[in-house]
PDB file of C-alpha atoms in Angstrom:
ATOM      1  CA  MET A   1       7.295 -14.742   6.043  1.00 47.00           C
ATOM      2  CA  ALA A   2       8.324 -12.091   8.531  1.00 47.00           C
ATOM      3  CA  ASN A   3       7.250  -8.451   8.366  1.00 47.00           C
ATOM      4  CA  ASN A   4      10.384  -7.518   6.418  1.00 49.00           C
ATOM      5  CA  ASP A   5      10.055 -10.301   3.824  1.00 63.00           C
ATOM      6  CA  PRO A   6       8.803  -9.282   0.390  1.00 63.00           C
ATOM      7  CA  PRO A   7       5.061  -9.709  -0.239  1.00 75.00           C
ATOM      8  CA  PHE A   8       3.611 -12.423  -2.454  1.00 79.00           C
ATOM      9  CA  GLU A   9       3.851 -11.814  -6.192  1.00 76.00           C
ATOM     10  CA  SER A  10       0.092 -11.813  -6.749  1.00 77.00           C
ATOM     11  CA  ARG A  11      -3.323 -12.146  -5.175  1.00 79.00           C
ATOM     12  CA  THR A  12      -3.505 -15.734  -6.450  1.00 80.00           C
ATOM     13  CA  THR A  13      -0.282 -16.829  -4.749  1.00 84.00           C
ATOM     14  CA  PHE A  14      -1.393 -15.102  -1.541  1.00 84.00           C
ATOM     15  CA  PHE A  15      -4.690 -17.026  -1.458  1.00 83.00           C
ATOM     16  CA  GLU A  16      -2.866 -20.269  -2.299  1.00 85.00           C
ATOM     17  CA  TYR A  17      -0.736 -19.578   0.766  1.00 86.00           C
ATOM     18  CA  LEU A  18      -3.896 -18.989   2.833  1.00 83.00           C
ATOM     19  CA  ASP A  19      -5.315 -22.333   1.701  1.00 81.00           C
ATOM     20  CA  ASN A  20      -2.324 -24.001   3.354  1.00 78.00           C
ATOM     21  CA  SER A  21      -2.099 -21.756   6.405  1.00 72.00           C
ATOM     22  CA  LYS A  22      -4.950 -23.065   8.538  1.00 68.00           C
ATOM     23  CA  VAL A  23      -3.820 -23.028  12.130  1.00 84.00           C
ATOM     24  CA  ASP A  24      -4.845 -24.462  15.461  1.00 82.00           C
ATOM     25  CA  VAL A  25      -6.598 -21.865  17.558  1.00 86.00           C
ATOM     26  CA  THR A  26      -7.492 -21.695  21.208  1.00 86.00           C
ATOM     27  CA  PRO A  27     -11.043 -22.981  21.753  1.00 86.00           C
ATOM     28  CA  GLY A  28     -13.427 -20.031  21.805  1.00 87.00           C
ATOM     29  CA  ALA A  29     -11.004 -17.672  20.000  1.00 90.00           C
ATOM     30  CA  LYS A  30     -12.847 -15.113  17.895  1.00 91.00           C
ATOM     31  CA  CYS A  31     -12.010 -13.359  14.642  1.00 90.00           C
ATOM     32  CA  ASP A  32     -11.029  -9.722  15.280  1.00 89.00           C
ATOM     33  CA  ILE A  33     -13.041  -8.621  12.238  1.00 88.00           C
ATOM     34  CA  CYS A  34     -16.413 -10.409  12.493  1.00 90.00           C
ATOM     35  CA  HIS A  35     -16.167 -11.721  16.067  1.00 89.00           C
ATOM     36  CA  LEU A  36     -17.287 -15.212  15.015  1.00 91.00           C
ATOM     37  CA  THR A  37     -15.650 -18.200  16.693  1.00 90.00           C
ATOM     38  CA  LEU A  38     -12.544 -19.379  14.847  1.00 89.00           C
ATOM     39  CA  THR A  39     -12.121 -23.043  13.998  1.00 87.00           C
ATOM     40  CA  THR A  40      -9.553 -25.141  12.189  1.00 81.00           C
ATOM     41  CA  SER A  41     -12.304 -27.261  10.642  1.00 61.00           C
ATOM     42  CA  ALA A  42     -13.701 -26.661   7.188  1.00 54.00           C
ATOM     43  CA  PRO A  43     -17.371 -25.568   7.028  1.00 48.00           C
ATOM     44  CA  GLN A  44     -18.429 -29.019   5.714  1.00 50.00           C
ATOM     45  CA  VAL A  45     -17.004 -30.679   8.836  1.00 46.00           C
ATOM     46  CA  LEU A  46     -18.833 -28.180  11.024  1.00 42.00           C
ATOM     47  CA  GLN A  47     -22.147 -29.047   9.357  1.00 46.00           C
ATOM     48  CA  GLN A  48     -21.519 -32.783   9.817  1.00 44.00           C
ATOM     49  CA  ALA A  49     -20.897 -32.126  13.487  1.00 42.00           C
ATOM     50  CA  ALA A  50     -24.369 -30.496  13.697  1.00 39.00           C
ATOM     51  CA  THR A  51     -22.800 -27.122  14.400  1.00 50.00           C
ATOM     52  CA  SER A  52     -23.957 -24.134  12.399  1.00 51.00           C
ATOM     53  CA  ALA A  53     -21.261 -23.031   9.931  1.00 51.00           C
ATOM     54  CA  GLU A  54     -22.600 -19.460  10.127  1.00 64.00           C
ATOM     55  CA  ASP A  55     -21.370 -19.241  13.724  1.00 77.00           C
ATOM     56  CA  HIS A  56     -17.781 -20.121  12.832  1.00 81.00           C
ATOM     57  CA  GLU A  57     -14.937 -18.903  10.642  1.00 84.00           C
ATOM     58  CA  VAL A  58     -12.085 -21.059   9.365  1.00 88.00           C
ATOM     59  CA  ALA A  59      -8.909 -19.625  10.894  1.00 89.00           C
ATOM     60  CA  VAL A  60      -6.028 -18.605   8.636  1.00 89.00           C
ATOM     61  CA  GLN A  61      -2.712 -17.103   9.646  1.00 89.00           C
ATOM     62  CA  LEU A  62      -1.321 -14.250   7.576  1.00 88.00           C
ATOM     63  CA  PRO A  63       2.418 -14.004   6.865  1.00 86.00           C
ATOM     64  CA  CYS A  64       2.672 -11.327   9.577  1.00 87.00           C
ATOM     65  CA  THR A  65       1.329 -13.962  12.054  1.00 87.00           C
ATOM     66  CA  HIS A  66      -2.075 -12.323  12.650  1.00 89.00           C
ATOM     67  CA  ILE A  67      -4.992 -14.771  12.604  1.00 90.00           C
ATOM     68  CA  PHE A  68      -8.410 -14.020  11.100  1.00 90.00           C
ATOM     69  CA  GLY A  69     -11.333 -15.868   9.540  1.00 90.00           C
ATOM     70  CA  ARG A  70     -10.822 -16.855   5.906  1.00 88.00           C
ATOM     71  CA  ASN A  71     -14.056 -15.206   4.719  1.00 89.00           C
ATOM     72  CA  CYS A  72     -13.168 -11.988   6.525  1.00 89.00           C
ATOM     73  CA  ILE A  73      -9.792 -11.802   4.769  1.00 88.00           C
ATOM     74  CA  GLU A  74     -11.444 -12.403   1.387  1.00 86.00           C
ATOM     75  CA  THR A  75     -13.980  -9.642   2.112  1.00 86.00           C
ATOM     76  CA  TRP A  76     -11.221  -7.314   3.356  1.00 84.00           C
ATOM     77  CA  LYS A  77      -9.270  -7.807   0.120  1.00 79.00           C
ATOM     78  CA  ARG A  78     -12.343  -7.028  -2.002  1.00 78.00           C
ATOM     79  CA  GLN A  79     -13.194  -3.868  -0.048  1.00 78.00           C
ATOM     80  CA  THR A  80      -9.771  -2.282   0.424  1.00 74.00           C
ATOM     81  CA  PRO A  81      -7.627  -0.881  -2.384  1.00 68.00           C
ATOM     82  CA  THR A  82      -4.344  -1.963  -0.807  1.00 73.00           C
ATOM     83  CA  PRO A  83      -3.621  -5.597   0.038  1.00 80.00           C
ATOM     84  CA  THR A  84      -2.553  -5.210   3.660  1.00 84.00           C
ATOM     85  CA  CYS A  85      -3.096  -6.984   6.959  1.00 87.00           C
ATOM     86  CA  PRO A  86      -6.163  -5.472   8.673  1.00 88.00           C
ATOM     87  CA  MET A  87      -4.226  -5.277  11.934  1.00 87.00           C
ATOM     88  CA  CYS A  88      -0.641  -4.160  11.195  1.00 86.00           C
ATOM     89  CA  ARG A  89      -0.954  -3.028   7.549  1.00 83.00           C
ATOM     90  CA  THR A  90       1.884  -5.252   6.325  1.00 84.00           C
ATOM     91  CA  VAL A  91       1.663  -5.488   2.504  1.00 84.00           C
ATOM     92  CA  LEU A  92       0.557  -9.033   1.703  1.00 84.00           C
ATOM     93  CA  TYR A  93       0.806  -9.207  -2.084  1.00 79.00           C
ATOM     94  CA  LEU A  94       1.733  -7.032  -5.027  1.00 75.00           C
ATOM     95  CA  THR A  95      -0.953  -5.489  -7.178  1.00 70.00           C
ATOM     96  CA  PRO A  96      -0.776  -4.742 -10.889  1.00 63.00           C
ATOM     97  CA  GLU A  97       1.003  -1.472 -11.404  1.00 55.00           C
ATOM     98  CA  GLU A  98      -1.390   1.441 -11.486  1.00 49.00           C
ATOM     99  CA  PRO A  99      -0.595   5.118 -12.064  1.00 46.00           C
ATOM    100  CA  LEU A 100      -0.944   7.318  -9.031  1.00 46.00           C
ATOM    101  CA  ILE A 101      -3.907   9.662  -8.771  1.00 43.00           C
ATOM    102  CA  PHE A 102      -1.577  12.588  -9.375  1.00 52.00           C
ATOM    103  CA  PHE A 103      -1.139  11.486 -12.997  1.00 54.00           C
ATOM    104  CA  THR A 104       2.591  11.071 -12.581  1.00 61.00           C
ATOM    105  CA  GLY A 105       2.790   8.021 -14.792  1.00 66.00           C
ATOM    106  CA  VAL A 106       4.790   6.319 -12.035  1.00 73.00           C
ATOM    107  CA  SER A 107       3.263   3.297 -10.330  1.00 74.00           C
ATOM    108  CA  SER A 108       2.465   3.052  -6.649  1.00 73.00           C
ATOM    109  CA  ARG A 109       4.936   0.199  -6.393  1.00 75.00           C
ATOM    110  CA  GLU A 110       7.760   2.312  -7.853  1.00 80.00           C
ATOM    111  CA  ILE A 111       6.971   5.174  -5.483  1.00 82.00           C
ATOM    112  CA  ARG A 112       6.852   2.776  -2.508  1.00 82.00           C
ATOM    113  CA  THR A 113      10.239   1.290  -3.461  1.00 85.00           C
ATOM    114  CA  PHE A 114      11.740   4.754  -3.911  1.00 87.00           C
ATOM    115  CA  ARG A 115      10.334   5.827  -0.512  1.00 86.00           C
ATOM    116  CA  GLU A 116      11.975   2.819   1.158  1.00 87.00           C
ATOM    117  CA  GLN A 117      15.314   3.779  -0.417  1.00 89.00           C
ATOM    118  CA  PHE A 118      14.850   7.407   0.672  1.00 88.00           C
ATOM    119  CA  ASP A 119      13.999   6.380   4.251  1.00 86.00           C
ATOM    120  CA  ALA A 120      17.017   4.060   4.392  1.00 87.00           C
ATOM    121  CA  MET A 121      19.298   6.847   3.199  1.00 89.00           C
ATOM    122  CA  PHE A 122      18.157   9.179   6.000  1.00 87.00           C
ATOM    123  CA  ALA A 123      17.662   6.531   8.705  1.00 84.00           C
ATOM    124  CA  GLY A 124      18.671   7.835  12.120  1.00 84.00           C
ATOM    125  CA  ARG A 125      19.012  11.427  10.920  1.00 85.00           C
ATOM    126  CA  GLU A 126      15.333  12.456  11.035  1.00 80.00           C
ATOM    127  CA  GLU A 127      15.618  14.260  14.396  1.00 82.00           C
ATOM    128  CA  GLN A 128      18.803  16.031  13.349  1.00 86.00           C
ATOM    129  CA  ILE A 129      17.244  17.222  10.083  1.00 84.00           C
ATOM    130  CA  GLY A 130      13.750  17.941  11.417  1.00 83.00           C
ATOM    131  CA  GLU A 131      10.295  16.842  10.288  1.00 81.00           C
ATOM    132  CA  ARG A 132       9.548  19.828   8.059  1.00 83.00           C
ATOM    133  CA  GLU A 133      12.930  19.641   6.329  1.00 87.00           C
ATOM    134  CA  MET A 134      12.497  15.871   5.847  1.00 84.00           C
ATOM    135  CA  ASP A 135       9.121  16.506   4.198  1.00 82.00           C
ATOM    136  CA  MET A 136      10.691  19.115   1.920  1.00 85.00           C
ATOM    137  CA  LEU A 137      13.564  16.771   1.043  1.00 88.00           C
ATOM    138  CA  TRP A 138      11.084  13.972   0.279  1.00 84.00           C
ATOM    139  CA  SER A 139       8.963  16.261  -1.916  1.00 84.00           C
ATOM    140  CA  GLU A 140      11.969  17.435  -3.899  1.00 87.00           C
ATOM    141  CA  ALA A 141      13.413  13.921  -4.211  1.00 87.00           C
ATOM    142  CA  LEU A 142      10.038  12.584  -5.356  1.00 84.00           C
ATOM    143  CA  MET A 143       9.627  15.338  -7.970  1.00 84.00           C
ATOM    144  CA  ARG A 144      13.095  14.612  -9.337  1.00 86.00           C
ATOM    145  CA  TYR A 145      12.462  10.863  -9.329  1.00 85.00           C
ATOM    146  CA  VAL A 146       9.135  11.219 -11.143  1.00 81.00           C
ATOM    147  CA  SER A 147      10.716  13.576 -13.691  1.00 80.00           C
ATOM    148  CA  THR A 148      13.559  11.142 -14.313  1.00 82.00           C
ATOM    149  CA  VAL A 149      11.197   8.195 -14.741  1.00 78.00           C
ATOM    150  CA  ARG A 150       8.834  10.163 -16.993  1.00 70.00           C
ATOM    151  CA  LEU A 151      11.704  11.315 -19.215  1.00 72.00           C
ATOM    152  CA  ALA A 152      12.694   7.700 -19.699  1.00 70.00           C
ATOM    153  CA  ARG A 153       9.183   6.702 -20.842  1.00 65.00           C
ATOM    154  CA  PRO A 154       7.372   7.697 -24.014  1.00 58.00           C
ATOM    155  CA  THR A 155       4.183   9.696 -23.371  1.00 58.00           C
ATOM    156  CA  SER A 156       1.414  11.004 -25.549  1.00 59.00           C
ATOM    157  CA  ILE A 157       0.535  14.668 -25.927  1.00 62.00           C
ATOM    158  CA  GLU A 158      -2.812  13.950 -24.215  1.00 60.00           C
ATOM    159  CA  GLU A 159      -0.999  12.651 -21.119  1.00 60.00           C
ATOM    160  CA  GLU A 160       1.230  15.718 -21.007  1.00 61.00           C
ATOM    161  CA  GLN A 161      -1.762  18.054 -21.363  1.00 63.00           C
ATOM    162  CA  SER A 162      -3.598  16.184 -18.607  1.00 63.00           C
ATOM    163  CA  VAL A 163      -0.632  16.563 -16.261  1.00 59.00           C
ATOM    164  CA  ALA A 164      -0.259  20.253 -17.133  1.00 63.00           C
ATOM    165  CA  ARG A 165      -3.975  20.897 -16.473  1.00 65.00           C
ATOM    166  CA  HIS A 166      -3.776  19.051 -13.151  1.00 58.00           C
ATOM    167  CA  VAL A 167      -0.696  20.977 -12.012  1.00 57.00           C
ATOM    168  CA  ALA A 168      -2.252  24.291 -13.067  1.00 59.00           C
ATOM    169  CA  ARG A 169      -5.487  23.498 -11.233  1.00 58.00           C
ATOM    170  CA  VAL A 170      -3.656  22.456  -8.055  1.00 51.00           C
ATOM    171  CA  THR A 171      -1.443  25.562  -8.142  1.00 50.00           C
ATOM    172  CA  MET A 172      -4.333  27.947  -8.829  1.00 52.00           C
ATOM    173  CA  ASP A 173      -6.461  26.401  -6.077  1.00 50.00           C
ATOM    174  CA  GLY A 174      -3.669  27.170  -3.645  1.00 48.00           C
ATOM    175  CA  TRP A 175      -2.903  23.545  -2.805  1.00 48.00           C
ATOM    176  CA  ALA A 176       0.654  23.968  -3.905  1.00 47.00           C
ATOM    177  CA  GLU A 177       2.908  26.820  -4.815  1.00 47.00           C
ATOM    178  CA  PRO A 178       5.237  26.639  -7.803  1.00 47.00           C
ATOM    179  CA  PRO A 179       8.775  25.844  -6.699  1.00 47.00           C
ATOM    180  CA  ILE A 180      11.040  28.853  -6.257  1.00 48.00           C
ATOM    181  CA  HIS A 181      14.661  27.975  -6.846  1.00 47.00           C
ATOM    182  CA  GLU A 182      17.805  29.977  -6.316  1.00 50.00           C
ATOM    183  CA  GLY A 183      18.128  32.353  -9.244  1.00 49.00           C
ATOM    184  CA  CYS A 184      14.359  32.670  -9.692  1.00 48.00           C
ATOM    185  CA  VAL A 185      11.864  35.295  -8.600  1.00 49.00           C
ATOM    186  CA  ARG A 186       8.366  33.856  -8.039  1.00 47.00           C
ATOM    187  CA  GLY A 187       9.132  30.940 -10.347  1.00 46.00           C
ATOM    188  CA  VAL A 188      10.500  33.122 -13.202  1.00 49.00           C
ATOM    189  CA  GLU A 189      14.226  33.130 -13.888  1.00 48.00           C
ATOM    190  CA  LYS A 190      16.106  36.378 -13.352  1.00 49.00           C
ATOM    191  CA  ASP A 191      18.148  37.791 -16.215  1.00 48.00           C
TER     192      ASP A 191
END
């Protein structure tokens, strides 16, 4: 799996892959996370060889080719919300869809996919357009995308009220200003 290949479908399939990805490592190589010596032997074999298993980590190679200790990767996955490589941040497996913290009702996965499409559409034109304008284009495109997705999904009145309260709180705290479009004065349409 190269960096541009899709991630595994689930945490389970990722760890099944890890079970089969033990690799030969240079003698004395250390895990970049815990700094224990990496080995290709299972802990039981280490104990039989009268070597302390606590001083070694079983080496596994991630799809992005980075090598770490198996226990370190398991700990990393439990402690981090996103399933990425600790070194290069390549997404390793998909997570169940969860709404974003902004109460958009659109999953992180959907937003990530939409961002990839947006980036592909503007590839090579970032310098010409400018960073600030790109950010504004992304914000507007994201708002339209979220609106389109939300319109296509049934929602409860409680969800709508929660979103409205969140938007009002963010706007009143000064984190965001209401959009001003052509034909509007301070967010209110002109007659």
